[in-house]
Coordinates of C-alpha atoms (C1' of nucleotides) in Angstrom, one line a residue:
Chain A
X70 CA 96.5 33.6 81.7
X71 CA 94.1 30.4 81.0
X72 CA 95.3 27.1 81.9
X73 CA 95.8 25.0 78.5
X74 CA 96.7 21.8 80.3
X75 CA 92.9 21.7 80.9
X76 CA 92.1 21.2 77.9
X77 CA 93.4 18.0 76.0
X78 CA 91.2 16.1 73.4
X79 CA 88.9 17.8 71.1
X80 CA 86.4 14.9 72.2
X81 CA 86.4 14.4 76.0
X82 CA 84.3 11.7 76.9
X83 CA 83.0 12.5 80.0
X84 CA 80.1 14.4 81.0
X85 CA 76.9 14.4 78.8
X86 CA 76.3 16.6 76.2
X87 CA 75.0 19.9 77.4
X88 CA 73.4 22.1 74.8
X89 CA 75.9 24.5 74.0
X90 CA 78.5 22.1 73.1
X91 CA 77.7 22.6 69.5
X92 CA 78.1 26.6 69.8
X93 CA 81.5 25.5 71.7
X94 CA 82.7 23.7 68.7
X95 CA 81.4 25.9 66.3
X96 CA 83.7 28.9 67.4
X97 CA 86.5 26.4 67.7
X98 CA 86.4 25.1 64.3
X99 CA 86.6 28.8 63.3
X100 CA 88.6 30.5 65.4
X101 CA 91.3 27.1 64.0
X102 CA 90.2 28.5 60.6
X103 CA 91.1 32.0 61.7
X104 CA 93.9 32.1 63.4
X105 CA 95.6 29.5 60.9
X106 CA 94.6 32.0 57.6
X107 CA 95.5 35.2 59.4
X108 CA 97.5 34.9 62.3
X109 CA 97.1 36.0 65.8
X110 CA 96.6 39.7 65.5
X111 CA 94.4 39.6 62.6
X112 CA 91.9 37.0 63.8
X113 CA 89.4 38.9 65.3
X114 CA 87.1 38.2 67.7
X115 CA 84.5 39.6 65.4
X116 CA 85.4 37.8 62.6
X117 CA 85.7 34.7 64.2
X118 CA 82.1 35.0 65.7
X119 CA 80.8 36.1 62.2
X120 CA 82.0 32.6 60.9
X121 CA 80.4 30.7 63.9
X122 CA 77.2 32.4 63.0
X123 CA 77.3 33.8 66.5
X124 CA 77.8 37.1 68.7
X125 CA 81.2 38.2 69.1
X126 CA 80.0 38.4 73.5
X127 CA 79.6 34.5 73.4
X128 CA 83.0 34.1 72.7
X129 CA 84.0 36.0 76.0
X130 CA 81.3 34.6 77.9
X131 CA 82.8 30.9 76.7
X132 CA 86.1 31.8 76.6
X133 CA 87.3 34.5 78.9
X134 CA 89.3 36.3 76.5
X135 CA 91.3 35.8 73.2
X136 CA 93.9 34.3 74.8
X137 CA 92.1 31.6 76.0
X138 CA 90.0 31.3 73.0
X139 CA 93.5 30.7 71.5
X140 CA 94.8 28.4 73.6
X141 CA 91.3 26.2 73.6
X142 CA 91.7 26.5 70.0
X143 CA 95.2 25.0 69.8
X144 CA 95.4 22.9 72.2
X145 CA 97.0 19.4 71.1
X146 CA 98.4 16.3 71.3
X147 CA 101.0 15.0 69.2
X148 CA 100.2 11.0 69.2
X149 CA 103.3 9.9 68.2
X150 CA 103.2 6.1 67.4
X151 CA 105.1 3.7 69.0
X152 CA 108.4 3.3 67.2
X153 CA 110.6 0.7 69.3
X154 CA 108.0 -1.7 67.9
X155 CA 108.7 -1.0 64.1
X156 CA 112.1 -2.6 62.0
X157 CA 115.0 -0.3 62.8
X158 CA 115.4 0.9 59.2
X159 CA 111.2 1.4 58.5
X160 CA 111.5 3.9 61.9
X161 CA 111.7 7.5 59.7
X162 CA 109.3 6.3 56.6
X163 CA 106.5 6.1 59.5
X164 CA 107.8 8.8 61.2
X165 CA 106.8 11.6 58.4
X166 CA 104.0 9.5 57.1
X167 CA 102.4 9.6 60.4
X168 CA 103.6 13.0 60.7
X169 CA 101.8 14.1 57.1
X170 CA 98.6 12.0 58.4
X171 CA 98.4 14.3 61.4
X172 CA 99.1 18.2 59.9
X173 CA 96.4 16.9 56.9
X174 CA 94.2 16.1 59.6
X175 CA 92.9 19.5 60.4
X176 CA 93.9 23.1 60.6
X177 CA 95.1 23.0 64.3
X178 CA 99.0 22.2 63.6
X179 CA 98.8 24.9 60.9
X180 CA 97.4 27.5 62.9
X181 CA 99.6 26.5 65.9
X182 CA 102.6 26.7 63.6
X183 CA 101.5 30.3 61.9
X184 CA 100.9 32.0 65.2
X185 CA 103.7 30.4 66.9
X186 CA 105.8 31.6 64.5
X187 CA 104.2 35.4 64.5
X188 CA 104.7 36.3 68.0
X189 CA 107.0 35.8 71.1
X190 CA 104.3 34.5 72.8
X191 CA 103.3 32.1 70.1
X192 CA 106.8 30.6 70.2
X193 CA 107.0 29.6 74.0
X194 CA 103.2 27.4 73.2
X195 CA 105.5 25.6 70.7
X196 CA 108.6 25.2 72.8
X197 CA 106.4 23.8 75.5
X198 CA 104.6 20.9 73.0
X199 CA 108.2 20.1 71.6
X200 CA 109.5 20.0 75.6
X201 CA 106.8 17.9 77.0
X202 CA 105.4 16.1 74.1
X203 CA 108.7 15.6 71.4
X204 CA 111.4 15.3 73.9
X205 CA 109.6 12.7 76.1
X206 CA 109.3 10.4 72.9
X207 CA 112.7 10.8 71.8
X208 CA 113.7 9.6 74.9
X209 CA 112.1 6.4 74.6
X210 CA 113.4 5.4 71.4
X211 CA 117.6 7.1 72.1
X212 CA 118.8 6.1 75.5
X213 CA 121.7 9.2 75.6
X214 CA 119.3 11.9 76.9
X215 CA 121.6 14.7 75.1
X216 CA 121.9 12.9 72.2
X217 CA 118.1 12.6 72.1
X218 CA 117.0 16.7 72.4
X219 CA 119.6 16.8 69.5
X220 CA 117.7 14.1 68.0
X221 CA 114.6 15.4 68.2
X222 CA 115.9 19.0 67.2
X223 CA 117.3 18.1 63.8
X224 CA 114.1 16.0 63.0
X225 CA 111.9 18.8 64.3
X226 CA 113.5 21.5 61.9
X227 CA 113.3 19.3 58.9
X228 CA 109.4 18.6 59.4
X229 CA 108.1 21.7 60.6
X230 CA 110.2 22.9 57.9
X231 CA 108.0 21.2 55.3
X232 CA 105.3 22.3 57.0
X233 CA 106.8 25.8 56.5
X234 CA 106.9 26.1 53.2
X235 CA 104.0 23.4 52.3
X236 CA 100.8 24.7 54.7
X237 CA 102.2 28.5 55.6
X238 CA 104.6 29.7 53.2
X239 CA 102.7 27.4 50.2
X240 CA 106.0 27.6 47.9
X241 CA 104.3 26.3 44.8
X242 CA 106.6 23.5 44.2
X243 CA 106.4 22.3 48.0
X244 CA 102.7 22.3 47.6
X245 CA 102.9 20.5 44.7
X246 CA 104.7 17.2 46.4
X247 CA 102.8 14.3 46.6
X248 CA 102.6 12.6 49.7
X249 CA 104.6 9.2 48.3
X250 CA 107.4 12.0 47.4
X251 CA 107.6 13.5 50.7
X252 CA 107.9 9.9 52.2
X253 CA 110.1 9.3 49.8
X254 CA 112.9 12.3 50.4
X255 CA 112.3 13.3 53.6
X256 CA 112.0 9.2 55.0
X257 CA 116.0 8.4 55.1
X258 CA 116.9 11.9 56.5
X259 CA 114.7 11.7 59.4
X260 CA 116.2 7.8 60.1
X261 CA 119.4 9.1 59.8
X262 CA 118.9 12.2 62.1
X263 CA 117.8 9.7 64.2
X264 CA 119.3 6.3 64.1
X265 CA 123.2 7.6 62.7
X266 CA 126.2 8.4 64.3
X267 CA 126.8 11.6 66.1
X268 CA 129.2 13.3 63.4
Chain B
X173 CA 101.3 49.0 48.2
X174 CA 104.9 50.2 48.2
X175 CA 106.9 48.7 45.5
X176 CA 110.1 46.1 46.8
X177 CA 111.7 45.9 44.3
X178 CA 112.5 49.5 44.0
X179 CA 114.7 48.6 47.2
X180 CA 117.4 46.6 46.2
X181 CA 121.0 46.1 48.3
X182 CA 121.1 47.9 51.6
X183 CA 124.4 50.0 50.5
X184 CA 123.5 51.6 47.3
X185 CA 126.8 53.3 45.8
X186 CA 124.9 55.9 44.2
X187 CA 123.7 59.5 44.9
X188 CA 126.0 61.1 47.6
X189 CA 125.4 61.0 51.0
X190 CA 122.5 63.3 52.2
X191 CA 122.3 64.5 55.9
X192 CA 118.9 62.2 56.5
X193 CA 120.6 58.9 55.4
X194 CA 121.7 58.2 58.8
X195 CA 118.4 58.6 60.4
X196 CA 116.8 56.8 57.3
X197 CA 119.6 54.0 58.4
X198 CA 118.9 53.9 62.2
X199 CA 114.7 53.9 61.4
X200 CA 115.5 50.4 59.3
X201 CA 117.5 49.3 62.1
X202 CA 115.0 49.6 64.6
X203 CA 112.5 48.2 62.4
X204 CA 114.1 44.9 61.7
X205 CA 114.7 44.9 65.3
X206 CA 111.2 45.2 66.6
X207 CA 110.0 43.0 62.9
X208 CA 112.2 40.2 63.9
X209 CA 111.4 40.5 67.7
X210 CA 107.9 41.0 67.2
X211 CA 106.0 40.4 64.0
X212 CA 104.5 42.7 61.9
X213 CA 101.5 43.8 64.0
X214 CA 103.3 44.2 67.5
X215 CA 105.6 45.9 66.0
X216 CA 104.2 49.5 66.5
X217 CA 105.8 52.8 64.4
X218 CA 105.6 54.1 67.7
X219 CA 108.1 51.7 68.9
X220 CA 110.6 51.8 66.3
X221 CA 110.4 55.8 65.9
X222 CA 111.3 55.5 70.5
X223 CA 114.2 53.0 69.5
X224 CA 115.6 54.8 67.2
X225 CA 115.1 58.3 68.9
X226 CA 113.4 60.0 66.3
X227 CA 109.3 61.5 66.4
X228 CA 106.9 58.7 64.7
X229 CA 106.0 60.9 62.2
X230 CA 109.4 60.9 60.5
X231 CA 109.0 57.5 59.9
X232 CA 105.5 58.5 57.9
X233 CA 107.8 60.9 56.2
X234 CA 110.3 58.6 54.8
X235 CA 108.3 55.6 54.5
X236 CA 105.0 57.0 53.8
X237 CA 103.0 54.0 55.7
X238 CA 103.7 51.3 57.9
X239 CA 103.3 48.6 55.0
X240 CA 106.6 50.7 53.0
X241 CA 108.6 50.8 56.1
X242 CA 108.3 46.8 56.2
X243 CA 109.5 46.2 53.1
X244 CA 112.2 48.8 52.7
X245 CA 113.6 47.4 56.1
X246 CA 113.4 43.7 54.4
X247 CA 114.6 44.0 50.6
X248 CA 117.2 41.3 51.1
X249 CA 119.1 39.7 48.0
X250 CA 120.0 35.9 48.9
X251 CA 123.8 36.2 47.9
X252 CA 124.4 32.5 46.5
X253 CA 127.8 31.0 46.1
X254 CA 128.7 29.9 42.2
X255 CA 128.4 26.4 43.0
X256 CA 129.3 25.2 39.6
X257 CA 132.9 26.0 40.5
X258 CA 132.8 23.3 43.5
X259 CA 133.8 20.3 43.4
X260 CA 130.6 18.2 43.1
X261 CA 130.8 16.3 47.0
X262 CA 131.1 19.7 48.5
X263 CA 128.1 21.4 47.5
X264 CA 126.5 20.9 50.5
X265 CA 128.5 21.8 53.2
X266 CA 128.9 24.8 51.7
X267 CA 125.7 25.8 50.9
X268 CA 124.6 25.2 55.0
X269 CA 128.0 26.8 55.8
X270 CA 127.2 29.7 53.6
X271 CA 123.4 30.3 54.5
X272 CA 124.9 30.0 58.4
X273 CA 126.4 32.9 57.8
X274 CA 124.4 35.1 55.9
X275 CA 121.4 34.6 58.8
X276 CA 123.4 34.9 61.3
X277 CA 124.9 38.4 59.9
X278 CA 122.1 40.7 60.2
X279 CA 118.5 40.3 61.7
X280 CA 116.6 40.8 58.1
X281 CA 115.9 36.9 57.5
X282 CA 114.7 36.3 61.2
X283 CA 112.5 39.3 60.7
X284 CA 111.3 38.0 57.4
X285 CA 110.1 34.7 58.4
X286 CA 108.3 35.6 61.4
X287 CA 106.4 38.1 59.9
X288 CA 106.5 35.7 56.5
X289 CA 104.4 33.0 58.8
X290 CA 102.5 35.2 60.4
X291 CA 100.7 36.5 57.6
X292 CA 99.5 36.0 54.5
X293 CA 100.5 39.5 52.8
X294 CA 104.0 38.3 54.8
X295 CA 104.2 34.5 52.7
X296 CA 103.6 36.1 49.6
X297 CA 106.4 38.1 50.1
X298 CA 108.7 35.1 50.9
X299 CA 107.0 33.1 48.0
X300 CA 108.8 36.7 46.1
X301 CA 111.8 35.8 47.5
X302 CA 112.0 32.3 46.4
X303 CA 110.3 32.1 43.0
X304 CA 113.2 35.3 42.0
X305 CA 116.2 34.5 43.9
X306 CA 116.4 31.0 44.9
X307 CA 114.8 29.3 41.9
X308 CA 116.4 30.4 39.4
X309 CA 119.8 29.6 41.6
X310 CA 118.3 25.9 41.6
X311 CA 118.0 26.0 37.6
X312 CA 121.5 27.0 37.0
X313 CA 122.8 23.9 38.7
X314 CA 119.9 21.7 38.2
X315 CA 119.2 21.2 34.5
X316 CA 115.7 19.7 34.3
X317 CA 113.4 22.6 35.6
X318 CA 110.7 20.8 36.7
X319 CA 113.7 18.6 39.1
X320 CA 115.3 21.8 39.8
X321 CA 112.4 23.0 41.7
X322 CA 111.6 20.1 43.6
X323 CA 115.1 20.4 44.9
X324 CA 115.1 23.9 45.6
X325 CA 111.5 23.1 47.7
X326 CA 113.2 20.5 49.9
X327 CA 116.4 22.3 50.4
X328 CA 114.4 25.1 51.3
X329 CA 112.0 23.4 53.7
X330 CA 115.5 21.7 55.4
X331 CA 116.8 24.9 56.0
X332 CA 114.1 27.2 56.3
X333 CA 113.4 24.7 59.3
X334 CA 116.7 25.0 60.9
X335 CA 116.3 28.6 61.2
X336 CA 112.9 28.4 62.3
X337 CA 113.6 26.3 65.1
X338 CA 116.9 27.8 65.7
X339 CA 116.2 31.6 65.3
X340 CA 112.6 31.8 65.7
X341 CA 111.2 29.3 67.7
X342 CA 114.4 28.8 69.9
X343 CA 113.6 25.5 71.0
X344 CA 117.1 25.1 72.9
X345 CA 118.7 21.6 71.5
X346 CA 118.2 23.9 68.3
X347 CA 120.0 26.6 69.7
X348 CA 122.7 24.5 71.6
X349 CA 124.0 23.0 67.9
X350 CA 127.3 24.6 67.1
X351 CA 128.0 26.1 63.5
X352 CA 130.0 23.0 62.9
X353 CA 127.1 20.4 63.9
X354 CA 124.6 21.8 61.9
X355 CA 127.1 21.5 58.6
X356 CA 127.7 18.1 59.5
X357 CA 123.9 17.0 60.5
X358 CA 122.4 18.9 57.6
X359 CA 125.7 18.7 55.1
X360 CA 124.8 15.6 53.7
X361 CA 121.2 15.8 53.6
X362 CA 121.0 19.2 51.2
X363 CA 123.7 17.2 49.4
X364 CA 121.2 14.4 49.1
X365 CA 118.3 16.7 47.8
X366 CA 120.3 18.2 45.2
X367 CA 122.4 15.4 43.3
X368 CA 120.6 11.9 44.6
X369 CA 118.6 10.2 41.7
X370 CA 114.9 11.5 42.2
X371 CA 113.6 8.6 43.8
Chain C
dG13 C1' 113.0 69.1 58.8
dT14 C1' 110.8 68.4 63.3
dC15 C1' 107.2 68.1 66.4
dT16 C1' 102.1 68.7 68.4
dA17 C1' 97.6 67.7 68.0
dT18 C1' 94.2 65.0 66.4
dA19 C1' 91.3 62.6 63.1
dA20 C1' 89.3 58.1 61.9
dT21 C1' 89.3 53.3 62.8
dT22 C1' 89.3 49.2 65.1
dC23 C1' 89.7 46.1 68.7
dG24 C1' 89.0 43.6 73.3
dA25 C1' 86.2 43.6 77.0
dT26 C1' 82.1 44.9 80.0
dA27 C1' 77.3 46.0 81.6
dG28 C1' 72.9 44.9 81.5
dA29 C1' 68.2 44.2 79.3
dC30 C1' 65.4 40.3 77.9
Chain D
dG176 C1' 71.8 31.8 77.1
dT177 C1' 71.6 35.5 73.8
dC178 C1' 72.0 40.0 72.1
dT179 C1' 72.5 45.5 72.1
dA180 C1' 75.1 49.1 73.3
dT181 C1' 79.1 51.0 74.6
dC182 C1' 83.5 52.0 77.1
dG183 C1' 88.4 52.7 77.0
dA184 C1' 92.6 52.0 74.8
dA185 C1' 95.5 51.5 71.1
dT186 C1' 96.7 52.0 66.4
dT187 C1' 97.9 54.2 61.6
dA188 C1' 97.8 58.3 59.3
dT189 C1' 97.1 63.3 58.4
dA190 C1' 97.1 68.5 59.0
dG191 C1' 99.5 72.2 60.1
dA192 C1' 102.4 75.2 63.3
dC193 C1' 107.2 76.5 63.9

DNA sequence: GTCTATAATTCGATAGAC
DNA sequence: GTCTATCGAATTATAGAC
């Protein structure tokens, strides 16, 4: 099993560029492609080397295996933005803007969201970024550590399920949303999911 | 391709009962099983013919190909309650309350969204399920069309992310709500979506 | 109706030449 | 570092005996 905490920015700063950092990012940038258009199963090795304009044996050599292709591939951080700084009521507007800025950004959330969803496998990569990386930030902002992983829960299930049925499912009138409408809606239920009273 | 919507409710009253129906029956049941558990690919014949203690090739037999078996084990009809008869401030706990219980029943949904976001043949099948079933639900209670499916989008994306987190995903704050939580956290929000003033 | 045997692919992974 | 060749395993699907 490769380790994914290794791996943390797309751009790490140290160490100078060695030649085959371009090949490295190539197959990323299509395996992201891949695995987000056609799941975990169907995203070859082949394929993905086809698109990188490579041989399918450089991704083993670089990668060990799919699996660790995978989880170089996916392998993110959700940079949430501080919110105790923000007005109390403008907390859930930035929340799902900066939450639309990030899933438009690249195909990574998409691809981590589409496998994650495919396979057992796929889900405990997703429970682990909404343990270590969701949690921890609800924390900061709701001081009742119970109340917080319900929190986060609710506001988790109402954006990923936009994500759902906007980037994987593509329901036409979801994709058709603009991102002032999304804002718009989906703005006062995330502040209250956060910021209301515990029915 | 096999043709869905050949395969309509799971009891059909029709025909009398031949001697293969219970096999038929306990081949679906393994399949949704191993579907929901699984995803498409993972989910072998081989598998579901051991579960349900019958030779793989039966399942060929009755199914005629992995891709018929799928979607005769997931023809679903999305029973809606006639919400025209509610009282106008109720609509939304019962419309959570009510699509609580029909996931909960049976393991077709679960199986139908993990394979639905796995794939792409899967989404379009989803995108089915939606455009005939829940739109023109929307439309009956929405008048303006292009409003109604807006509505039905977020609704959809609200829910549809419950489930996904809750039955899917299982991240546990998800899991941990109570039937009578969820109502009350997500109540007022599909209430919102359907009768606020488009904003 | 049921099962055995197997065809025909396809994939991940490895070995090794250059 | 790059590529060719290939192994071994797993799958769906078919053909045909009983």
């Amino acid at each position: 099993m490769p380790d994914s905490t290794s791996e943390t920015s797309p751009s790490a700063p140290a160490a100078p560029a060695r030649r085959s950092d371009s090949t490295r990012a190539a197959i990323l940038d299509a395996a992201r492609e891949r695995f987000a258009a056609d799941g975990y199963e169907r995203a070859t090795i082949r394929a993905i080397a086809r698109d990188a304009k490579i041989d399918p044996s450089m991704v083993m050599r670089y990668f060990g295996s799919k699996d660790g292709l995978f989880a170089a591939a996916v392998a993110v951080d959700i940079r949430l933005p501080d919110l105790s700084a923000l007005p109390r009521h403008e907390v859930g507007h930035t929340l799902v803007a900066h939450f639309l800025d990030h899933w438009e950004e690249n195909e990574v959330l998409t691809a981590l969201l589409r496998v994650g969803a495919g396979s057992q496998a796929g889900a405990e990569r997703m429970q682990g970024v909404f343990r270590d990386q969701v949690l921890p930030a609800a924390r900061r902002v709701c001081p009742d550590p119970e109340q917080a992983a319900t929190r986060a829960a609710l506001i988790a299930a109402q954006l990923l399920g936009l994500s759902l049925t906007r980037y994987v499912l593509r329901f036409p009138p979801a994709v058709a949303l603009t991102r002032q409408e999304i804002v718009a809606w989906l703005g006062p239920t995330v502040q209250r999911y956060l910021t209301a009273p515990h029915p």
